Coordinates of C-alpha atoms in Angstrom, one line a residue:
M114 CA -247.4 214.3 1.9
N115 CA -245.1 217.2 1.9
N116 CA -245.8 220.8 1.3
F117 CA -243.8 220.9 -2.1
S118 CA -245.6 220.5 -5.5
N119 CA -244.3 218.2 -8.1
Q120 CA -243.0 221.1 -9.9
D121 CA -241.3 222.4 -6.8
E122 CA -239.5 219.2 -6.5
K123 CA -238.5 219.1 -10.0
E124 CA -237.0 222.7 -9.5
L125 CA -235.1 221.4 -6.4
E126 CA -233.5 218.6 -8.3
K127 CA -231.7 221.2 -10.3
L128 CA -229.7 222.3 -7.4
G129 CA -226.4 220.5 -6.2
A130 CA -226.7 217.8 -3.5
F131 CA -225.5 220.1 -0.8
E132 CA -227.7 222.9 -1.9
I133 CA -230.8 220.6 -1.7
S134 CA -229.7 219.6 1.8
R135 CA -229.5 223.2 2.9
K136 CA -233.3 223.5 1.9
M137 CA -234.0 220.6 4.1
L138 CA -232.6 222.2 7.2
A139 CA -235.3 224.7 7.8
L140 CA -238.0 221.9 7.3
A141 CA -236.2 219.5 9.7
Q142 CA -235.8 222.0 12.4
K143 CA -239.5 222.6 12.3
N144 CA -240.6 218.9 11.8
E145 CA -244.3 217.9 12.3
Q146 CA -243.4 215.2 14.9
S147 CA -241.3 217.6 17.0
N148 CA -238.5 215.1 16.8
I149 CA -234.9 216.1 17.6
F150 CA -233.4 217.6 14.7
L151 CA -230.9 215.3 12.9
N152 CA -228.5 216.4 10.2
A153 CA -226.5 213.6 9.0
G154 CA -226.0 215.5 5.6
R155 CA -222.7 217.0 6.2
G156 CA -219.2 215.0 6.5
N157 CA -217.9 217.4 9.2
P158 CA -216.8 215.2 12.1
N159 CA -218.1 215.7 15.6
W160 CA -214.8 214.9 17.3
I161 CA -211.4 216.7 17.5
Q162 CA -207.9 215.9 18.2
T163 CA -206.8 217.5 21.4
I164 CA -203.2 217.5 22.1
S165 CA -201.9 219.1 19.0
R166 CA -204.3 222.0 19.5
L167 CA -203.2 222.4 23.3
A168 CA -199.6 222.3 22.1
F169 CA -200.5 225.1 19.5
A170 CA -202.0 227.2 22.4
R171 CA -198.8 226.6 24.4
L172 CA -196.4 227.9 21.5
V173 CA -198.6 231.0 21.2
Q174 CA -198.1 231.7 25.0
F175 CA -194.5 231.0 24.8
G176 CA -194.2 233.3 21.7
V177 CA -195.8 236.2 23.2
Y178 CA -193.6 235.8 26.3
D179 CA -190.4 235.4 24.3
S180 CA -191.2 238.3 22.1
K181 CA -190.9 240.7 24.9
Q182 CA -187.3 240.1 25.0
T183 CA -186.8 242.7 22.1
I184 CA -189.7 245.0 22.6
D185 CA -192.0 245.2 25.8
N186 CA -194.4 248.1 25.8
G187 CA -197.1 246.3 27.7
I188 CA -199.5 245.8 24.8
M189 CA -196.8 245.6 22.2
A190 CA -194.0 243.0 22.0
G191 CA -191.2 242.4 19.3
Y192 CA -189.6 239.5 17.6
M193 CA -188.0 236.4 18.9
P194 CA -184.3 235.6 18.4
T195 CA -183.7 232.1 17.0
E196 CA -180.4 231.4 18.7
G197 CA -181.1 229.5 21.9
I198 CA -184.8 229.4 21.4
R199 CA -185.2 225.7 22.0
E200 CA -183.6 226.0 25.3
R201 CA -186.0 229.0 26.1
L202 CA -189.0 226.9 25.0
F203 CA -188.1 223.9 27.2
A204 CA -187.5 226.2 30.2
F205 CA -191.0 227.6 29.7
L206 CA -192.7 224.1 29.4
D207 CA -193.6 221.9 32.3
P208 CA -193.8 218.4 30.8
D209 CA -194.3 216.8 34.3
K210 CA -197.7 218.6 34.7
N211 CA -198.9 219.1 31.1
E212 CA -199.1 216.3 28.3
E213 CA -199.2 218.9 25.8
D214 CA -195.8 220.2 27.0
Q215 CA -194.2 216.7 27.0
F216 CA -195.6 216.2 23.4
L217 CA -193.7 219.6 22.4
V218 CA -190.5 218.3 24.1
D219 CA -190.9 215.0 22.2
A220 CA -191.7 216.4 18.9
V221 CA -188.7 218.8 19.1
N222 CA -186.4 215.8 19.7
Y223 CA -188.2 213.7 17.3
C224 CA -187.5 216.2 14.6
H225 CA -183.8 216.3 15.5
D226 CA -183.4 212.5 16.1
T227 CA -185.5 211.1 13.4
L228 CA -185.7 213.8 10.7
K229 CA -182.3 215.3 11.2
L230 CA -183.6 218.9 11.7
D231 CA -182.1 221.6 13.6
R232 CA -183.9 222.0 17.0
D233 CA -183.6 225.7 17.2
D234 CA -184.6 226.2 13.5
V235 CA -187.6 223.9 14.2
V236 CA -188.9 225.7 17.1
A237 CA -188.2 229.1 15.5
E238 CA -190.4 228.2 12.5
W239 CA -193.1 226.8 14.9
V240 CA -193.1 229.9 17.3
N241 CA -192.9 232.6 14.6
G242 CA -195.4 230.7 12.7
V243 CA -198.0 230.3 15.3
I244 CA -197.7 233.9 16.1
G245 CA -198.1 234.7 12.5
N246 CA -195.6 237.7 12.5
D247 CA -194.3 237.2 8.9
Y248 CA -195.2 236.0 5.4
P249 CA -194.8 232.4 4.7
V250 CA -191.1 232.0 3.5
P251 CA -190.6 229.9 1.4
D252 CA -194.0 230.9 0.1
R253 CA -194.9 227.2 -1.1
C254 CA -194.0 225.5 2.2
L255 CA -192.1 226.3 5.2
K256 CA -188.8 224.5 5.1
N257 CA -189.2 222.2 8.3
T258 CA -192.9 222.0 7.7
Q259 CA -192.2 220.2 4.2
V260 CA -190.0 217.5 5.9
I261 CA -192.5 216.8 8.6
I262 CA -195.7 216.5 6.4
N263 CA -193.7 214.4 4.0
H264 CA -192.7 212.1 6.6
Y265 CA -196.2 211.8 8.0
L266 CA -197.6 211.1 4.5
Q267 CA -194.9 208.5 3.9
G268 CA -196.2 206.4 7.0
L269 CA -199.9 207.1 6.6
S270 CA -200.4 206.4 2.9
Y271 CA -197.3 205.0 0.8
E272 CA -197.4 201.4 2.3
G273 CA -193.5 201.1 2.1
V274 CA -193.0 203.0 -1.1
D275 CA -190.2 205.6 -0.3
L276 CA -191.4 208.9 -1.7
E277 CA -190.9 211.6 1.0
N278 CA -187.5 212.6 -0.3
E279 CA -188.8 213.3 -3.8
T280 CA -192.1 214.8 -3.1
Q281 CA -192.6 218.7 -3.1
L282 CA -195.4 220.0 -1.0
F283 CA -197.9 223.1 -1.3
P284 CA -199.9 223.4 1.7
T285 CA -203.5 224.7 0.8
E286 CA -206.7 226.0 2.4
G287 CA -208.2 222.6 2.5
A288 CA -208.7 220.0 -0.2
T289 CA -211.2 222.5 -1.5
A290 CA -208.6 225.0 -2.5
A291 CA -206.2 222.4 -3.8
I292 CA -208.8 221.2 -6.3
V293 CA -209.6 224.9 -7.3
Y294 CA -206.0 225.7 -7.7
A295 CA -205.4 222.5 -9.7
F296 CA -208.0 223.1 -12.3
H297 CA -207.2 226.8 -12.7
S298 CA -203.4 225.9 -13.3
L299 CA -204.1 222.9 -15.5
S300 CA -206.2 225.3 -17.7
E301 CA -203.8 228.4 -17.6
N302 CA -200.9 225.9 -18.5
H303 CA -202.9 224.5 -21.4
L304 CA -202.8 221.1 -19.9
L305 CA -206.5 221.0 -19.9
N306 CA -208.2 222.7 -22.8
K307 CA -212.0 223.1 -23.6
G308 CA -213.4 220.0 -25.2
D309 CA -210.7 217.7 -23.5
K310 CA -211.9 214.3 -22.0
I311 CA -211.2 213.9 -18.2
A312 CA -212.3 210.7 -16.5
I313 CA -214.0 210.8 -13.1
N314 CA -214.8 207.7 -10.8
T315 CA -218.6 208.0 -9.8
P316 CA -220.3 208.2 -7.6
I317 CA -218.1 211.1 -6.2
F318 CA -218.1 214.3 -4.1
T319 CA -220.6 216.6 -5.9
P320 CA -218.3 219.5 -6.9
Y321 CA -215.9 217.3 -8.7
L322 CA -218.8 216.5 -11.1
R323 CA -219.8 220.3 -11.5
I324 CA -216.4 222.1 -12.0
P325 CA -215.6 220.5 -15.3
E326 CA -218.9 221.6 -16.7
L327 CA -218.6 225.2 -15.9
N328 CA -217.7 227.6 -19.0
D329 CA -214.4 228.3 -17.4
Y330 CA -213.4 224.7 -18.4
D331 CA -216.1 223.1 -20.5
L332 CA -214.6 219.5 -20.3
V333 CA -215.9 216.3 -21.5
E334 CA -216.5 213.8 -18.7
V335 CA -215.7 210.0 -19.1
D336 CA -217.5 208.3 -16.3
L337 CA -215.7 205.4 -14.6
H338 CA -218.7 204.0 -12.5
S339 CA -218.8 201.6 -9.7
Y340 CA -222.0 199.9 -8.6
E341 CA -223.7 198.6 -5.5
K342 CA -224.1 195.1 -6.8
N343 CA -220.3 195.0 -6.9
N344 CA -220.0 196.2 -3.3
W345 CA -219.0 199.6 -4.8
E346 CA -215.5 198.0 -6.0
I347 CA -214.6 199.7 -9.3
N348 CA -214.4 197.0 -12.0
P349 CA -210.9 197.0 -13.7
K350 CA -212.7 197.1 -17.1
E351 CA -213.9 200.7 -16.2
I352 CA -210.3 201.5 -15.3
E353 CA -209.3 200.4 -18.9
K354 CA -210.8 203.6 -20.2
L355 CA -207.9 205.6 -18.9
A356 CA -205.7 203.7 -21.3
D357 CA -207.4 205.9 -24.1
P358 CA -204.8 208.7 -25.0
S359 CA -207.7 211.0 -25.6
V360 CA -208.4 210.9 -22.0
K361 CA -206.2 213.8 -20.5
A362 CA -206.9 213.5 -16.8
F363 CA -208.4 211.3 -14.2
I364 CA -210.1 213.0 -11.1
V365 CA -210.4 210.4 -8.2
V366 CA -211.5 210.3 -4.7
N367 CA -209.7 207.4 -2.8
P368 CA -211.2 206.0 -0.6
T369 CA -214.5 207.1 -2.3
N370 CA -217.1 209.6 -1.2
P371 CA -220.0 208.8 -0.9
T372 CA -219.4 204.9 -1.3
S373 CA -216.5 204.8 1.1
K374 CA -214.5 202.2 -0.6
E375 CA -210.7 202.2 -0.8
F376 CA -209.3 201.2 -4.4
D377 CA -208.1 197.7 -3.8
E378 CA -204.9 196.1 -5.2
T379 CA -206.6 194.9 -8.5
A380 CA -207.7 198.6 -9.2
L381 CA -204.4 200.0 -8.4
T382 CA -202.7 197.6 -10.7
A383 CA -205.3 198.3 -13.5
I384 CA -204.3 202.2 -13.1
K385 CA -200.7 201.4 -13.4
Q386 CA -201.3 199.4 -16.5
A387 CA -203.4 202.1 -18.0
T388 CA -200.6 204.7 -17.5
T389 CA -198.3 202.4 -19.5
K390 CA -200.6 202.9 -22.4
N391 CA -201.5 206.5 -21.8
P392 CA -198.0 207.8 -20.1
D393 CA -199.4 211.3 -20.4
L394 CA -202.3 210.8 -18.2
M395 CA -202.5 213.4 -15.4
I396 CA -204.1 212.0 -12.1
I397 CA -205.6 214.2 -9.3
S398 CA -206.2 211.8 -6.3
D399 CA -208.1 213.3 -3.1
E400 CA -207.2 211.0 -0.4
V401 CA -208.8 212.7 2.7
Y402 CA -210.5 209.5 4.0
G403 CA -207.2 207.2 3.6
A404 CA -206.7 206.9 7.3
F405 CA -210.1 205.3 7.9
V406 CA -209.0 202.0 6.4
P407 CA -206.0 199.8 7.7
H408 CA -203.1 199.7 5.3
F409 CA -204.3 202.4 2.9
K410 CA -202.3 202.6 -0.3
S411 CA -202.3 205.8 -2.1
I412 CA -202.6 206.1 -5.8
Y413 CA -199.6 208.5 -5.6
S414 CA -197.5 205.5 -4.2
V415 CA -198.4 203.3 -7.2
V416 CA -198.1 206.0 -10.0
P417 CA -196.1 208.7 -8.5
Y418 CA -195.0 210.3 -12.0
N419 CA -198.7 210.6 -13.1
T420 CA -200.5 211.6 -9.9
M421 CA -201.1 214.9 -8.1
L422 CA -201.7 214.0 -4.4
V423 CA -204.4 215.8 -2.5
Y424 CA -204.5 215.3 1.2
S425 CA -206.6 217.1 3.9
Y426 CA -206.5 216.8 7.8
S427 CA -210.1 217.9 8.3
K428 CA -211.9 214.7 8.6
L429 CA -209.5 212.7 10.6
Y430 CA -208.7 215.6 13.1
G431 CA -212.0 217.3 13.2
C432 CA -210.5 220.6 11.7
T433 CA -212.6 221.6 8.8
G434 CA -212.7 225.2 10.2
W435 CA -208.9 225.3 10.0
R436 CA -208.9 224.7 6.3
L437 CA -205.9 222.4 6.3
G438 CA -204.8 220.6 3.0
V439 CA -201.7 220.0 0.9
I440 CA -200.8 219.2 -2.7
G441 CA -198.0 216.8 -3.4
L442 CA -196.1 216.2 -6.6
N443 CA -193.0 214.1 -7.3
D444 CA -189.9 215.8 -8.5
E445 CA -190.2 214.1 -11.8
N446 CA -194.0 214.4 -12.9
V447 CA -196.2 214.2 -16.0
F448 CA -197.3 217.8 -15.3
D449 CA -193.9 219.3 -16.1
H450 CA -193.2 216.8 -18.8
N451 CA -196.7 217.8 -20.6
I452 CA -195.7 221.5 -20.4
S453 CA -192.4 220.9 -21.9
K454 CA -194.2 219.3 -25.0
L455 CA -196.3 222.3 -25.5
D456 CA -196.1 224.3 -28.8
A457 CA -193.8 227.3 -29.3
A458 CA -196.7 229.8 -29.0
D459 CA -198.0 228.3 -25.9
K460 CA -194.7 228.3 -24.2
A461 CA -194.1 231.9 -25.2
E462 CA -197.4 232.9 -23.6
L463 CA -196.6 231.0 -20.5
N464 CA -193.2 232.6 -20.1
K465 CA -194.6 236.0 -20.4
R466 CA -197.2 234.9 -17.7
Y467 CA -194.7 233.7 -15.3
G468 CA -191.8 236.1 -16.4
S469 CA -192.5 238.5 -13.4
N470 CA -192.2 235.7 -10.9
V471 CA -188.9 234.0 -11.9
L472 CA -185.9 234.7 -14.3
D473 CA -186.3 231.6 -16.1
P474 CA -190.0 230.8 -16.5
A475 CA -189.5 228.0 -18.7
K476 CA -188.0 226.0 -15.9
M477 CA -190.7 227.0 -13.5
K478 CA -192.0 223.8 -12.0
F479 CA -195.7 223.1 -12.1
I480 CA -196.1 223.0 -8.3
D481 CA -194.6 226.6 -8.2
R482 CA -197.0 227.7 -11.1
L483 CA -199.7 226.6 -8.9
V484 CA -198.6 228.7 -5.9
A485 CA -198.3 231.7 -8.3
D486 CA -201.7 231.2 -9.9
S487 CA -203.2 230.9 -6.3
R488 CA -202.5 234.7 -6.1
S489 CA -203.1 235.8 -9.5
I490 CA -199.5 235.9 -10.4
G491 CA -199.2 239.6 -9.4
L492 CA -199.4 238.7 -5.8
Y493 CA -197.0 235.8 -5.8
H494 CA -194.7 237.5 -3.2
T495 CA -197.5 237.3 -0.6
A496 CA -198.5 233.5 -1.7
G497 CA -198.6 230.5 0.7
L498 CA -200.9 228.9 3.3
S499 CA -200.8 231.1 6.6
T500 CA -198.2 230.1 8.9
P501 CA -200.4 229.2 11.7
Q502 CA -202.3 226.7 9.4
Q503 CA -198.9 225.2 8.3
I504 CA -197.8 224.8 12.0
M505 CA -201.0 223.1 12.9
E506 CA -200.5 220.7 9.9
S507 CA -197.0 220.0 11.5
L508 CA -198.5 219.3 14.9
F509 CA -201.2 217.0 13.7
S510 CA -198.6 215.0 11.8
L511 CA -195.9 215.0 14.5
R512 CA -198.6 213.6 16.9
H513 CA -199.4 210.7 14.7
M514 CA -195.8 210.0 14.3
L515 CA -195.1 210.0 18.0
T516 CA -197.9 207.6 18.9
T517 CA -197.8 205.0 16.2
T518 CA -197.0 201.4 17.3
N519 CA -196.3 198.0 15.6
G520 CA -193.9 199.4 13.2
G521 CA -195.8 202.7 12.5
T522 CA -199.0 200.8 11.5
S523 CA -201.2 201.4 14.5
D524 CA -202.1 204.9 15.8
P525 CA -204.4 204.9 19.0
Y526 CA -206.1 208.1 18.0
I527 CA -207.0 206.7 14.5
E528 CA -208.1 203.4 15.9
I529 CA -210.6 205.2 18.1
A530 CA -211.8 207.2 15.1
R531 CA -212.3 204.1 13.0
K532 CA -214.1 202.5 15.9
L533 CA -216.4 205.3 16.3
V534 CA -217.7 205.5 12.6
D535 CA -217.8 201.8 12.4
K536 CA -220.2 201.6 15.4
R537 CA -222.5 204.3 14.0
Y538 CA -222.4 202.3 10.6
Q539 CA -223.5 199.1 12.3
D540 CA -226.2 200.9 14.4
L541 CA -227.7 202.5 11.2
H542 CA -227.7 199.4 9.0
K543 CA -229.0 197.0 11.8
A544 CA -232.0 199.7 12.5
M545 CA -232.9 199.5 8.9
G546 CA -232.2 195.8 8.3
A547 CA -230.0 197.0 5.4
P548 CA -227.0 194.8 4.0
E549 CA -223.6 195.5 5.7
D550 CA -220.1 196.0 4.2
N551 CA -217.7 195.0 6.8
T552 CA -214.7 194.5 4.6
D553 CA -211.2 196.3 5.4
T554 CA -211.6 198.5 2.3
N555 CA -214.6 200.3 3.7
T556 CA -214.0 203.4 5.6
H557 CA -217.5 203.3 7.1
Y558 CA -217.4 207.2 7.2
Y559 CA -220.6 207.4 4.8
S560 CA -223.2 205.0 3.8
L561 CA -225.3 205.1 0.5
I562 CA -228.6 203.7 1.4
D563 CA -230.7 202.6 -1.6
V564 CA -234.3 203.5 -0.5
Y565 CA -235.9 201.6 -3.3
R566 CA -234.0 198.4 -2.7
L567 CA -235.0 198.9 1.0
A568 CA -238.6 199.3 0.2
E569 CA -238.7 196.1 -2.1
K570 CA -236.9 194.2 0.8
T571 CA -239.6 195.4 3.3
Y572 CA -242.9 195.6 1.4
G573 CA -242.3 193.8 -1.9
K574 CA -241.3 194.8 -5.7
E575 CA -244.7 196.3 -6.5
F576 CA -244.3 199.1 -3.6
R577 CA -240.8 199.7 -4.9
D578 CA -242.1 200.3 -8.4
Y579 CA -244.7 202.5 -7.2
L580 CA -242.3 204.5 -4.9
A581 CA -239.9 204.9 -7.8
D582 CA -242.5 205.8 -10.5
D583 CA -245.0 207.9 -8.6
F584 CA -242.6 210.4 -6.7
Q585 CA -239.8 212.6 -7.6
Q586 CA -236.5 211.2 -6.3
V587 CA -236.2 214.2 -3.9
D588 CA -239.7 213.6 -2.4
F589 CA -238.4 211.0 0.2
L590 CA -235.8 213.5 1.5
L591 CA -238.4 216.2 1.8
R592 CA -240.7 214.0 3.8
L593 CA -237.8 212.7 6.1
A594 CA -237.0 216.4 7.0
E595 CA -240.3 217.8 7.1
K596 CA -242.2 215.1 9.0
N597 CA -239.3 213.4 11.0
G598 CA -236.6 216.1 11.3
V599 CA -233.8 214.0 9.6
V600 CA -231.7 215.5 6.9
L601 CA -229.7 213.2 4.5
V602 CA -228.1 214.1 1.2
D603 CA -229.4 213.1 -2.3
G604 CA -227.1 210.5 -4.0
V605 CA -228.0 211.5 -7.3
G606 CA -225.9 214.8 -7.0
F607 CA -222.9 212.5 -6.5
G608 CA -223.4 210.4 -9.7
A609 CA -225.4 207.7 -7.9
K610 CA -228.9 206.5 -9.2
P611 CA -232.2 207.9 -8.2
G612 CA -233.3 206.6 -4.7
E613 CA -229.7 206.5 -3.2
L614 CA -229.2 208.6 0.0
R615 CA -226.1 209.5 1.6
V616 CA -225.6 209.4 5.4
S617 CA -222.6 210.7 7.1
Q618 CA -221.5 208.6 10.2
A619 CA -219.3 211.4 11.2
N620 CA -221.3 214.2 12.5
L621 CA -223.9 213.2 15.1
P622 CA -223.8 211.3 18.6
T623 CA -223.5 207.8 18.2
N624 CA -226.9 206.9 19.6
D625 CA -228.7 208.9 16.8
Y626 CA -227.9 206.7 14.0
A627 CA -230.2 203.8 15.2
V628 CA -232.8 206.5 15.4
I629 CA -232.1 207.7 11.8
G630 CA -232.5 204.0 10.6
K631 CA -236.0 204.0 12.3
Q632 CA -237.0 207.2 11.0
V633 CA -236.1 205.9 7.4
L634 CA -238.3 202.9 7.9
D635 CA -241.2 205.1 9.5
V636 CA -241.3 207.3 6.3
L637 CA -241.3 204.1 4.2
K638 CA -244.2 203.0 6.2
D639 CA -246.2 206.2 5.4
Y640 CA -245.6 205.8 1.8
Y641 CA -246.7 202.2 2.0
K642 CA -250.1 203.3 3.6
E643 CA -250.5 205.6 0.6
F644 CA -249.7 202.8 -1.6
E645 CA -252.5 200.3 0.1
D646 CA -255.0 203.2 0.0
K647 CA -254.5 203.8 -3.7
N648 CA -254.8 199.9 -4.4
S649 CA -258.1 199.7 -2.2
K650 CA -259.8 202.3 -4.4
K651 CA -259.1 200.5 -7.6

């Protein structure tokens, strides 16, 4: 038993999945068995990529040193002249002794030799960027940063479809800000209006279910559901719902969270077919987990005209605190097209809205409207992700590009990350005796555990029915935290069915996952004892 009444549990279930998880933390830290506190509820990885961070620090050191050329008053320095800055940086570095110094030398040369960028211009952008001595200019994305990130995404996500030279980028404060900016600008530009239908693939990251319901938007959701019986692969018949012209937008996470499945070729083909029947469909695709499956293929690479790409560096590189995300839009896109089709009154309103930002607001691209809206129009002149954040994105991107082998398909760092989450996934599932999905389309970043299915497998169908019928869905989570010190996340908040719990394979030491599996079985055993006691009294 836990210390929450049935009514308390019903009240808890009104909260979002992560808000419920926070309530569990205090219980788990003071658990009855004095077990080690294990929080597998967050997706924050417990690893970091090192070399790009060390390189960033070296650029800061050089930047302060080089700034003293123009002003040197002890605790105050000046600015850095661009001319000759590459030569001065290389003289400062010691690549024979420091791996990060060698990386910077290689990265500068790669930018020149492969990306055809000017070495001094690149180094000046990086050094001024890490020092953070000026506003982001251009405000949407620094010039060389856009080229670097585009080349990174081209190799990571597009599977041979050449899009890097026709994609405009807007770096953002993580994918979180990207989604907030997207919904806000879609609303302000009358691309999504109250009562409009938007499709969402479920189960999905909890906030994506909650944002459309807010009074700010008041949208009608169309559910594209995937099921465990189909190994969480989305059925093409579900995707056919997108062909309905009344569906204005499709919000998707690919690979999925919490079910960790990449959209396979059948699903991608179905999306492309749907856009032929519903050509004005706007797709927002969050692809933060793409690197965790081999040969990942972005929805953007299949229907670039219809898709707003959202990418985040946070999960792969262990940088959730940095807030590093990016929005990508094709030069020719449905968002601009749909704005061009608005009625005269709406166009006049928007011309007035953006008239203080540009001379010809009617020609202002949607991606630039995103930037202006992100600073409430009036502060457009100081818009843009901070320059240190943009340079960090460049350095993560370049490390990947410099270490890929086999024609750009294999990055040792990515291979290590994949193997790490895979080992944890295997340990968790083996400890519980739960079925495993070892297909290439599974990222293994999360698991969605069906407690009721596990109960039936372990103790029989009658016990499963007892567990489902006699207890609130959150009861199992509370007991697991209060007694055993383990925090997981309720799957219902993601659009999953009652009894499904999300486990993150990213944020705890590897040895803990077998422990979590055993603790889950331990709590099930307690329930079974109560079930037996209840039956013995009949």
